[in-house]
Amino acid sequence: MYDYLIVGSGLFGAVFARQATDAGKKVLVIDKRPNIAGNVYTEKIEGIHVHKYGAHIFHTNMKHVWDYVTKFATFNRFTNSPVANYHGELYSLPFNMYTFNKMWGVVTPEEAAAKIEEQKKEAGITEPKNLEEQAISLVGTDIYEKLIKGYTQKQWGRPCTELPAFIIKRLPVRLTFDNNYFNALYQGIPVGGYTKMVENMLDGIEVRLNTDYFENKAELDALAEKVVYTGPIDAFFDFKLGTLEYRSVRFENETLDKPNFQGNAAVNYTDAETPWTRIIEHKWFEFGKDDEGNDIPKTIISREYSSEWKPGDEPYYPVNDEKNGKLYEQYKQLADKEEKVLFGGRLGEYKYYDMDAVIDSALKFAEKEL
Ligand code: FDA
């Protein structure tokens, strides 16, 4: 008899499995996918660790989380500095002095600040009625037109004039030459890929892949005292109250017979005409080197397209609107009544979690439970 059956080998499941095992409990991890690691799964192709479910950059200000993950992987010094491509014009992101210099030729922070103020004044918006007006009131017309408008439109599948202003509360403007996207104390990519890191977390723990909990629920339940379920909460209850909605992304991967496609891990396409939102070139997460430190002759890119989600698609981002929020609350009430089953993780709690936040959540959950 196991103490815990853990449904899902993503970060939440893997961290809980590790903590429970270290606390002397007997655990079994199952996952319906053919691989461990959930959405942080990386697959090695042509010597490159390809982020199969979207680019994952680890960043955190939580020292205890950093201390925890670095027990299972060494992290490289990758810093996320995306580039924006607007009809072939390249800009540094997030908005910083390099961006403003390229946009207007301004050289000093005072000049940049004055230019932004001038554009905000010219637009004369006092009470933004939609996302377009909100963005212009925060950063002026040029940055909005070239770097925000098309990208946001593609992401949401609607013109910015039809999107609510509250989506953009603030737009960070840096009057420094700092293009490090995350303001985090600790960041990087695990050397050897995320899958290897999760493999190390699960070291010595029994894992069964290609095992869907719902295909043999009664049998699997009978194996353990308790279940930690990290799959979609609505699926657990057979969608009986309705389906929780997600926003989705579609990835188109391509292997190219050249060493360098775009010279950066992430390039955002900020015009409305290019159909994809961004291109990820995976090798640059690891400075173009394979695990042995050799240059890689090929490259792998992923074009990302925002797509409408329909039931059965891969769930990516929960939709935080009233309808879905209420539905989740109803499911949560049912979940709280389950005596043997505990719910956690991004799908179990219908919540967007960054990796550090999901690890923190799993550690707290384990502390309470064990
Ligand atoms: P996760 O989804 O990883 O794991 C759940 C597991 O349960 C899956 O393996 C699934 O197969 C399994 N499962 C579900 N139902 C099952 C069933 N019935 N039977 C058996 N198994 C079942 N964060 C960050 O810090 N930096 C970043 O750059 C990014 N980037 C990013 C990009 C994109 C596109 C997304 C959507 C998300 C990010 N994230 C991120 C967030 C990150 O992906 C997230 O924090 C973790 O994947 C959450 O881990 P979980 O274990 O909660 O879920």
Tab-separated table of C-alpha atoms and ligand atoms in Angstrom:
chain	number	residue	atom	x	y	z
A	1	MET	CA	0.000	0.000	0.000
A	2	TYR	CA	1.304	3.435	-0.932
A	3	ASP	CA	0.807	6.421	1.338
A	4	TYR	CA	0.250	8.673	-1.668
A	5	LEU	CA	-0.794	8.227	-5.249
A	6	ILE	CA	0.386	11.364	-7.051
A	7	VAL	CA	-1.446	12.110	-10.269
A	8	GLY	CA	0.851	14.211	-12.466
A	9	SER	CA	4.638	14.399	-12.697
A	10	GLY	CA	4.832	18.154	-13.332
A	11	LEU	CA	6.613	20.429	-10.877
A	12	PHE	CA	3.846	20.260	-8.274
A	13	GLY	CA	3.640	16.473	-8.330
A	14	ALA	CA	7.412	15.989	-8.473
A	15	VAL	CA	8.131	18.356	-5.559
A	16	PHE	CA	5.445	16.758	-3.416
A	17	ALA	CA	6.714	13.281	-4.324
A	18	ARG	CA	10.244	14.255	-3.295
A	19	GLN	CA	9.162	15.815	-0.004
A	20	ALA	CA	6.887	12.907	0.883
A	21	THR	CA	9.581	10.349	0.074
A	22	ASP	CA	12.137	12.254	2.124
A	23	ALA	CA	9.625	12.273	4.990
A	24	GLY	CA	9.564	8.457	4.846
A	25	LYS	CA	6.312	8.037	2.901
A	26	LYS	CA	5.794	5.527	0.128
A	27	VAL	CA	4.593	7.203	-3.061
A	28	LEU	CA	3.577	6.266	-6.579
A	29	VAL	CA	3.592	8.928	-9.311
A	30	ILE	CA	1.508	8.440	-12.438
A	31	ASP	CA	1.249	10.549	-15.566
A	32	LYS	CA	-0.874	10.092	-18.634
A	33	ARG	CA	1.862	11.499	-20.860
A	34	PRO	CA	4.733	9.330	-22.109
A	35	ASN	CA	7.175	11.575	-20.237
A	36	ILE	CA	7.712	13.184	-16.844
A	37	ALA	CA	7.941	16.915	-16.062
A	38	GLY	CA	4.503	18.126	-17.205
A	39	ASN	CA	4.637	21.414	-19.042
A	40	VAL	CA	8.270	22.143	-18.250
A	41	TYR	CA	9.226	19.044	-20.261
A	42	THR	CA	12.230	19.531	-22.524
A	43	GLU	CA	13.127	17.051	-25.250
A	44	LYS	CA	16.649	16.750	-26.609
A	45	ILE	CA	16.642	17.014	-30.407
A	46	GLU	CA	19.835	17.607	-32.442
A	47	GLY	CA	21.620	18.263	-29.136
A	48	ILE	CA	19.174	21.064	-28.288
A	49	HIS	CA	16.816	20.974	-25.271
A	50	VAL	CA	13.531	21.918	-26.909
A	51	HIS	CA	10.911	23.414	-24.578
A	52	LYS	CA	7.974	21.368	-25.854
A	53	TYR	CA	5.190	23.234	-24.067
A	54	GLY	CA	6.456	26.764	-24.514
A	55	ALA	CA	9.591	28.634	-23.458
A	56	HIS	CA	10.377	28.281	-19.758
A	57	ILE	CA	12.724	30.682	-18.051
A	58	PHE	CA	13.214	30.149	-14.360
A	59	HIS	CA	13.201	33.339	-12.307
A	60	THR	CA	12.508	33.938	-8.651
A	61	ASN	CA	13.012	36.250	-5.708
A	62	MET	CA	12.282	33.457	-3.241
A	63	LYS	CA	15.589	32.312	-1.833
A	64	HIS	CA	14.148	29.107	-0.355
A	65	VAL	CA	12.812	28.120	-3.800
A	66	TRP	CA	16.155	28.870	-5.433
A	67	ASP	CA	17.962	26.846	-2.747
A	68	TYR	CA	15.511	24.019	-3.397
A	69	VAL	CA	15.772	23.840	-7.204
A	70	THR	CA	19.536	24.179	-7.193
A	71	LYS	CA	19.679	20.893	-5.268
A	72	PHE	CA	18.430	19.188	-8.420
A	73	ALA	CA	20.099	21.191	-11.181
A	74	THR	CA	22.846	23.654	-11.894
A	75	PHE	CA	21.420	26.754	-13.531
A	76	ASN	CA	23.152	28.676	-16.293
A	77	ARG	CA	23.259	32.473	-16.398
A	78	PHE	CA	20.585	32.911	-19.085
A	79	THR	CA	18.950	36.334	-18.930
A	80	ASN	CA	15.764	36.953	-20.822
A	81	SER	CA	16.230	39.915	-23.162
A	82	PRO	CA	13.619	39.603	-25.894
A	83	VAL	CA	13.822	41.516	-29.151
A	84	ALA	CA	10.805	43.039	-30.884
A	85	ASN	CA	10.539	42.796	-34.654
A	86	TYR	CA	8.173	45.363	-36.139
A	87	HIS	CA	8.122	44.955	-39.921
A	88	GLY	CA	11.854	44.259	-39.841
A	89	GLU	CA	12.722	47.102	-37.433
A	90	LEU	CA	14.317	45.602	-34.322
A	91	TYR	CA	13.783	46.998	-30.813
A	92	SER	CA	15.079	46.002	-27.408
A	93	LEU	CA	12.529	44.792	-24.827
A	94	PRO	CA	11.335	45.520	-22.195
A	95	PHE	CA	11.092	49.242	-23.064
A	96	ASN	CA	14.427	50.731	-22.084
A	97	MET	CA	16.984	53.272	-23.269
A	98	TYR	CA	18.051	51.062	-26.212
A	99	THR	CA	14.392	50.992	-27.321
A	100	PHE	CA	13.958	54.761	-27.019
A	101	ASN	CA	17.235	55.500	-28.770
A	102	LYS	CA	16.203	53.329	-31.715
A	103	MET	CA	12.660	54.750	-31.776
A	104	TRP	CA	13.486	58.463	-31.525
A	105	GLY	CA	17.263	58.889	-31.571
A	106	VAL	CA	17.169	60.209	-27.980
A	107	VAL	CA	20.393	59.758	-26.058
A	108	THR	CA	19.800	60.740	-22.433
A	109	PRO	CA	17.162	59.498	-19.968
A	110	GLU	CA	15.812	63.092	-19.698
A	111	GLU	CA	15.271	63.218	-23.454
A	112	ALA	CA	13.515	59.860	-23.430
A	113	ALA	CA	11.260	60.835	-20.530
A	114	ALA	CA	10.428	64.148	-22.232
A	115	LYS	CA	9.526	62.381	-25.481
A	116	ILE	CA	7.184	59.969	-23.701
A	117	GLU	CA	5.551	62.854	-21.796
A	118	GLU	CA	5.140	64.844	-25.013
A	119	GLN	CA	3.399	61.896	-26.723
A	120	LYS	CA	1.163	61.232	-23.742
A	121	LYS	CA	0.138	64.928	-23.686
A	122	GLU	CA	-0.489	65.038	-27.430
A	123	ALA	CA	-2.861	62.080	-27.130
A	124	GLY	CA	-4.754	63.974	-24.403
A	125	ILE	CA	-6.370	60.902	-22.863
A	126	THR	CA	-7.546	61.406	-19.296
A	127	GLU	CA	-9.933	58.534	-18.816
A	128	PRO	CA	-8.926	55.546	-20.966
A	129	LYS	CA	-11.981	53.696	-22.253
A	130	ASN	CA	-10.198	50.705	-23.743
A	131	LEU	CA	-6.811	49.027	-23.944
A	132	GLU	CA	-5.618	51.232	-26.804
A	133	GLU	CA	-6.324	54.438	-24.880
A	134	GLN	CA	-4.857	52.967	-21.710
A	135	ALA	CA	-1.587	52.004	-23.449
A	136	ILE	CA	-1.253	55.377	-25.190
A	137	SER	CA	-1.902	57.189	-21.916
A	138	LEU	CA	0.928	55.221	-20.329
A	139	VAL	CA	3.659	55.229	-23.018
A	140	GLY	CA	2.525	57.435	-25.892
A	141	THR	CA	1.628	56.720	-29.499
A	142	ASP	CA	4.873	55.476	-31.096
A	143	ILE	CA	5.573	52.700	-28.615
A	144	TYR	CA	1.928	51.699	-28.661
A	145	GLU	CA	1.711	51.584	-32.474
A	146	LYS	CA	4.959	49.704	-33.035
A	147	LEU	CA	5.408	47.521	-29.986
A	148	ILE	CA	2.038	46.943	-28.327
A	149	LYS	CA	-0.859	47.206	-30.751
A	150	GLY	CA	-0.321	44.328	-33.197
A	151	TYR	CA	1.095	41.955	-30.594
A	152	THR	CA	-1.774	42.456	-28.146
A	153	GLN	CA	-4.317	42.147	-30.943
A	154	LYS	CA	-2.846	38.803	-32.001
A	155	GLN	CA	-2.690	37.557	-28.420
A	156	TRP	CA	-6.328	38.294	-27.702
A	157	GLY	CA	-7.740	37.832	-31.200
A	158	ARG	CA	-9.477	41.225	-30.968
A	159	PRO	CA	-8.583	44.858	-31.749
A	160	CYS	CA	-7.174	46.824	-28.798
A	161	THR	CA	-10.118	49.208	-29.017
A	162	GLU	CA	-12.389	46.292	-28.122
A	163	LEU	CA	-10.303	45.122	-25.171
A	164	PRO	CA	-10.862	46.473	-21.657
A	165	ALA	CA	-8.369	49.011	-20.310
A	166	PHE	CA	-7.710	47.033	-17.110
A	167	ILE	CA	-5.730	44.333	-18.955
A	168	ILE	CA	-2.796	46.762	-18.929
A	169	LYS	CA	-2.419	48.315	-15.501
A	170	ARG	CA	1.094	49.566	-15.949
A	171	LEU	CA	3.747	49.380	-18.616
A	172	PRO	CA	7.237	49.376	-17.176
A	173	VAL	CA	9.418	52.036	-18.770
A	174	ARG	CA	13.088	51.821	-17.911
A	175	LEU	CA	15.185	54.917	-18.276
A	176	THR	CA	18.304	52.748	-18.093
A	177	PHE	CA	20.106	50.455	-20.518
A	178	ASP	CA	18.764	47.419	-18.643
A	179	ASN	CA	17.051	44.908	-20.905
A	180	ASN	CA	16.908	42.071	-18.388
A	181	TYR	CA	13.219	41.217	-18.676
A	182	PHE	CA	12.715	39.755	-15.216
A	183	ASN	CA	13.458	41.791	-12.138
A	184	ALA	CA	14.440	38.664	-10.283
A	185	LEU	CA	17.302	38.035	-7.917
A	186	TYR	CA	17.807	34.533	-9.302
A	187	GLN	CA	17.256	33.317	-12.829
A	188	GLY	CA	18.545	30.873	-15.409
A	189	ILE	CA	17.890	27.633	-17.233
A	190	PRO	CA	18.752	24.243	-15.720
A	191	VAL	CA	21.850	22.848	-17.404
A	192	GLY	CA	20.869	19.642	-19.220
A	193	GLY	CA	17.197	20.683	-19.492
A	194	TYR	CA	14.166	20.787	-17.208
A	195	THR	CA	13.402	17.114	-17.753
A	196	LYS	CA	16.742	16.196	-16.199
A	197	MET	CA	15.968	18.442	-13.219
A	198	VAL	CA	12.596	16.767	-12.643
A	199	GLU	CA	14.222	13.349	-13.157
A	200	ASN	CA	16.592	14.226	-10.315
A	201	MET	CA	13.644	15.269	-8.126
A	202	LEU	CA	12.017	11.908	-8.802
A	203	ASP	CA	15.207	9.927	-8.185
A	204	GLY	CA	14.369	6.614	-6.514
A	205	ILE	CA	10.606	7.217	-6.783
A	206	GLU	CA	8.292	4.847	-8.637
A	207	VAL	CA	6.779	6.523	-11.712
A	208	ARG	CA	4.290	5.013	-14.140
A	209	LEU	CA	3.949	6.853	-17.438
A	210	ASN	CA	1.202	6.499	-20.062
A	211	THR	CA	-1.162	5.971	-17.149
A	212	ASP	CA	-4.373	7.967	-17.175
A	213	TYR	CA	-5.871	8.183	-13.719
A	214	PHE	CA	-9.423	8.114	-15.039
A	215	GLU	CA	-8.948	4.969	-17.082
A	216	ASN	CA	-8.386	2.901	-13.938
A	217	LYS	CA	-9.477	5.217	-11.160
A	218	ALA	CA	-10.924	2.672	-8.743
A	219	GLU	CA	-7.956	0.350	-9.090
A	220	LEU	CA	-5.425	3.151	-8.672
A	221	ASP	CA	-7.307	4.690	-5.737
A	222	ALA	CA	-7.208	1.337	-4.000
A	223	LEU	CA	-3.396	1.371	-4.121
A	224	ALA	CA	-2.932	4.345	-1.790
A	225	GLU	CA	-4.174	5.925	1.425
A	226	LYS	CA	-4.441	9.329	-0.218
A	227	VAL	CA	-4.378	10.866	-3.676
A	228	VAL	CA	-2.656	14.113	-4.663
A	229	TYR	CA	-4.306	15.149	-7.895
A	230	THR	CA	-2.636	17.766	-10.140
A	231	GLY	CA	-4.783	17.319	-13.260
A	232	PRO	CA	-7.682	19.591	-14.289
A	233	ILE	CA	-10.179	19.973	-11.439
A	234	ASP	CA	-13.211	19.895	-13.774
A	235	ALA	CA	-12.018	16.618	-15.336
A	236	PHE	CA	-11.900	15.050	-11.851
A	237	PHE	CA	-15.629	15.677	-11.513
A	238	ASP	CA	-16.316	14.584	-15.082
A	239	PHE	CA	-17.135	18.195	-16.079
A	240	LYS	CA	-20.494	17.828	-14.381
A	241	LEU	CA	-20.828	21.559	-13.628
A	242	GLY	CA	-19.382	22.649	-16.983
A	243	THR	CA	-15.958	23.079	-18.571
A	244	LEU	CA	-13.387	25.572	-17.311
A	245	GLU	CA	-11.949	27.566	-20.197
A	246	TYR	CA	-8.320	28.234	-21.118
A	247	ARG	CA	-6.416	30.372	-23.560
A	248	SER	CA	-4.262	28.307	-25.823
A	249	VAL	CA	-1.066	28.597	-27.840
A	250	ARG	CA	-0.102	26.599	-30.893
A	251	PHE	CA	3.552	25.816	-31.536
A	252	GLU	CA	5.017	25.078	-34.947
A	253	ASN	CA	8.488	23.593	-34.606
A	254	GLU	CA	11.048	23.578	-37.362
A	255	THR	CA	14.601	22.228	-37.528
A	256	LEU	CA	16.836	24.386	-39.709
A	257	ASP	CA	20.071	23.329	-41.302
A	258	LYS	CA	21.931	26.418	-40.143
A	259	PRO	CA	23.598	27.337	-36.878
A	260	ASN	CA	21.804	30.619	-36.210
A	261	PHE	CA	18.367	31.812	-37.242
A	262	GLN	CA	17.662	34.938	-35.194
A	263	GLY	CA	20.564	35.335	-32.761
A	264	ASN	CA	18.324	35.428	-29.694
A	265	ALA	CA	16.117	33.025	-27.727
A	266	ALA	CA	12.957	35.123	-28.137
A	267	VAL	CA	11.872	37.519	-30.870
A	268	ASN	CA	8.378	39.006	-30.557
A	269	TYR	CA	6.643	39.946	-33.802
A	270	THR	CA	4.803	43.093	-32.817
A	271	ASP	CA	3.130	43.979	-36.124
A	272	ALA	CA	-0.404	42.804	-36.823
A	273	GLU	CA	0.426	41.296	-40.222
A	274	THR	CA	2.867	38.544	-39.156
A	275	PRO	CA	0.571	35.713	-38.050
A	276	TRP	CA	2.751	34.390	-35.209
A	277	THR	CA	3.300	36.275	-31.961
A	278	ARG	CA	6.877	35.215	-31.446
A	279	ILE	CA	9.640	32.854	-32.460
A	280	ILE	CA	11.673	30.944	-29.902
A	281	GLU	CA	15.117	29.681	-30.942
A	282	HIS	CA	15.778	27.096	-28.266
A	283	LYS	CA	19.555	26.746	-28.539
A	284	TRP	CA	20.093	30.302	-27.237
A	285	PHE	CA	18.711	29.320	-23.836
A	286	GLU	CA	21.978	27.436	-23.580
A	287	PHE	CA	24.257	29.773	-25.525
A	288	GLY	CA	24.213	27.568	-28.615
A	289	LYS	CA	26.111	24.716	-26.924
A	290	ASP	CA	25.194	21.071	-26.456
A	291	ASP	CA	25.614	19.190	-23.155
A	292	GLU	CA	29.274	18.562	-23.952
A	293	GLY	CA	29.925	22.246	-24.606
A	294	ASN	CA	30.173	21.911	-28.408
A	295	ASP	CA	28.644	24.305	-30.922
A	296	ILE	CA	25.496	22.879	-32.521
A	297	PRO	CA	25.412	23.008	-36.353
A	298	LYS	CA	21.608	23.054	-36.586
A	299	THR	CA	18.931	25.085	-34.888
A	300	ILE	CA	15.324	24.525	-33.822
A	301	ILE	CA	12.737	27.270	-33.833
A	302	SER	CA	9.140	27.386	-32.594
A	303	ARG	CA	6.654	29.818	-34.017
A	304	GLU	CA	3.940	30.620	-31.486
A	305	TYR	CA	0.392	31.369	-32.523
A	306	SER	CA	-2.344	32.461	-30.181
A	307	SER	CA	-5.280	30.176	-30.685
A	308	GLU	CA	-8.814	29.772	-29.450
A	309	TRP	CA	-9.139	26.942	-26.973
A	310	LYS	CA	-11.778	24.274	-27.282
A	311	PRO	CA	-12.411	21.315	-24.968
A	312	GLY	CA	-9.854	18.600	-25.655
A	313	ASP	CA	-7.049	21.080	-26.526
A	314	GLU	CA	-3.982	21.403	-24.324
A	315	PRO	CA	-4.970	23.762	-21.472
A	316	TYR	CA	-2.438	26.592	-21.114
A	317	TYR	CA	-3.620	29.791	-19.471
A	318	PRO	CA	-6.717	29.848	-17.230
A	319	VAL	CA	-9.203	32.547	-18.147
A	320	ASN	CA	-9.566	34.793	-15.136
A	321	ASP	CA	-13.019	36.156	-15.770
A	322	GLU	CA	-16.110	36.085	-13.602
A	323	LYS	CA	-17.762	33.131	-15.294
A	324	ASN	CA	-14.753	30.838	-14.977
A	325	GLY	CA	-13.936	32.132	-11.504
A	326	LYS	CA	-17.408	31.220	-10.270
A	327	LEU	CA	-17.308	27.816	-11.915
A	328	TYR	CA	-13.945	27.101	-10.300
A	329	GLU	CA	-15.338	28.059	-6.891
A	330	GLN	CA	-18.134	25.519	-7.351
A	331	TYR	CA	-15.668	22.802	-8.254
A	332	LYS	CA	-13.508	23.839	-5.313
A	333	GLN	CA	-16.445	23.251	-2.965
A	334	LEU	CA	-16.798	19.730	-4.339
A	335	ALA	CA	-13.047	19.201	-4.041
A	336	ASP	CA	-13.084	20.262	-0.381
A	337	LYS	CA	-15.585	17.500	0.322
A	338	GLU	CA	-13.294	14.793	-1.065
A	339	GLU	CA	-11.833	12.998	1.927
A	340	LYS	CA	-9.093	11.061	0.271
A	341	VAL	CA	-8.094	13.405	-2.538
A	342	LEU	CA	-6.068	16.622	-2.324
A	343	PHE	CA	-5.846	19.054	-5.255
A	344	GLY	CA	-2.826	21.115	-6.277
A	345	GLY	CA	-0.901	22.729	-9.125
A	346	ARG	CA	-1.937	24.916	-12.026
A	347	LEU	CA	-4.716	22.600	-13.271
A	348	GLY	CA	-5.919	21.339	-9.901
A	349	GLU	CA	-6.315	24.926	-8.675
A	350	TYR	CA	-7.181	26.482	-12.065
A	351	LYS	CA	-4.558	29.130	-11.497
A	352	TYR	CA	-1.627	30.536	-13.459
A	353	TYR	CA	1.512	29.690	-11.517
A	354	ASP	CA	5.049	30.581	-12.512
A	355	MET	CA	7.456	27.729	-11.850
A	356	ASP	CA	8.822	29.254	-8.669
A	357	ALA	CA	5.296	29.862	-7.370
A	358	VAL	CA	4.178	26.301	-8.057
A	359	ILE	CA	7.273	24.947	-6.300
A	360	ASP	CA	6.629	27.242	-3.334
A	361	SER	CA	3.014	26.106	-3.272
A	362	ALA	CA	3.995	22.401	-3.383
A	363	LEU	CA	6.533	22.905	-0.585
A	364	LYS	CA	3.933	24.600	1.638
A	365	PHE	CA	1.372	21.949	0.757
A	366	ALA	CA	3.881	19.223	1.700
A	367	GLU	CA	4.737	20.952	4.965
A	368	LYS	CA	1.080	21.048	5.940
A	369	GLU	CA	0.301	17.536	4.786
A	370	LEU	CA	3.334	15.582	5.950
B	1	FDA	P1	1.762	20.575	-15.158
B	1	FDA	O1	0.743	20.822	-16.170
B	1	FDA	O2	3.169	20.807	-15.523
B	1	FDA	O3	1.647	19.059	-14.635
B	1	FDA	C1	0.423	18.378	-14.540
B	1	FDA	C2	0.651	16.933	-14.961
B	1	FDA	O4	-0.521	16.166	-14.671
B	1	FDA	C3	0.919	16.782	-16.457
B	1	FDA	O5	2.133	16.098	-16.673
B	1	FDA	C4	-0.287	15.980	-16.957
B	1	FDA	O6	0.037	15.092	-18.003
B	1	FDA	C5	-0.680	15.219	-15.699
B	1	FDA	N1	-2.087	14.781	-15.726
B	1	FDA	C6	-3.176	15.554	-15.942
B	1	FDA	N2	-4.284	14.793	-15.934
B	1	FDA	C7	-3.888	13.521	-15.690
B	1	FDA	C8	-4.563	12.269	-15.583
B	1	FDA	N3	-5.896	12.187	-15.737
B	1	FDA	N4	-3.846	11.161	-15.339
B	1	FDA	C9	-2.499	11.221	-15.220
B	1	FDA	N5	-1.802	12.386	-15.321
B	1	FDA	C10	-2.482	13.509	-15.561
B	1	FDA	N6	6.756	29.673	-15.616
B	1	FDA	C11	7.916	30.339	-15.360
B	1	FDA	O7	8.295	30.477	-14.193
B	1	FDA	N7	8.669	30.821	-16.401
B	1	FDA	C12	8.306	30.688	-17.699
B	1	FDA	O8	9.013	31.153	-18.605
B	1	FDA	C13	7.074	29.991	-17.982
B	1	FDA	N8	6.647	29.815	-19.260
B	1	FDA	C14	5.409	29.274	-19.508
B	1	FDA	C15	4.942	29.210	-20.825
B	1	FDA	C16	3.678	28.699	-21.086
B	1	FDA	C17	3.168	28.630	-22.506
B	1	FDA	C18	2.855	28.281	-20.005
B	1	FDA	C19	1.450	27.795	-20.256
B	1	FDA	C20	3.333	28.303	-18.707
B	1	FDA	C21	4.612	28.802	-18.439
B	1	FDA	N9	5.130	28.810	-17.145
B	1	FDA	C22	6.316	29.484	-16.900
B	1	FDA	C23	4.411	28.164	-16.022
B	1	FDA	C24	4.785	26.660	-15.794
B	1	FDA	O9	4.521	25.935	-16.967
B	1	FDA	C25	3.988	26.095	-14.606
B	1	FDA	O10	4.365	26.769	-13.437
B	1	FDA	C26	4.169	24.585	-14.341
B	1	FDA	O11	4.093	23.826	-15.491
B	1	FDA	C27	3.119	24.100	-13.357
B	1	FDA	O12	3.347	22.764	-12.973
B	1	FDA	P2	2.157	21.810	-12.523
B	1	FDA	O13	2.781	20.599	-11.933
B	1	FDA	O14	1.172	22.542	-11.708
B	1	FDA	O15	1.370	21.445	-13.863
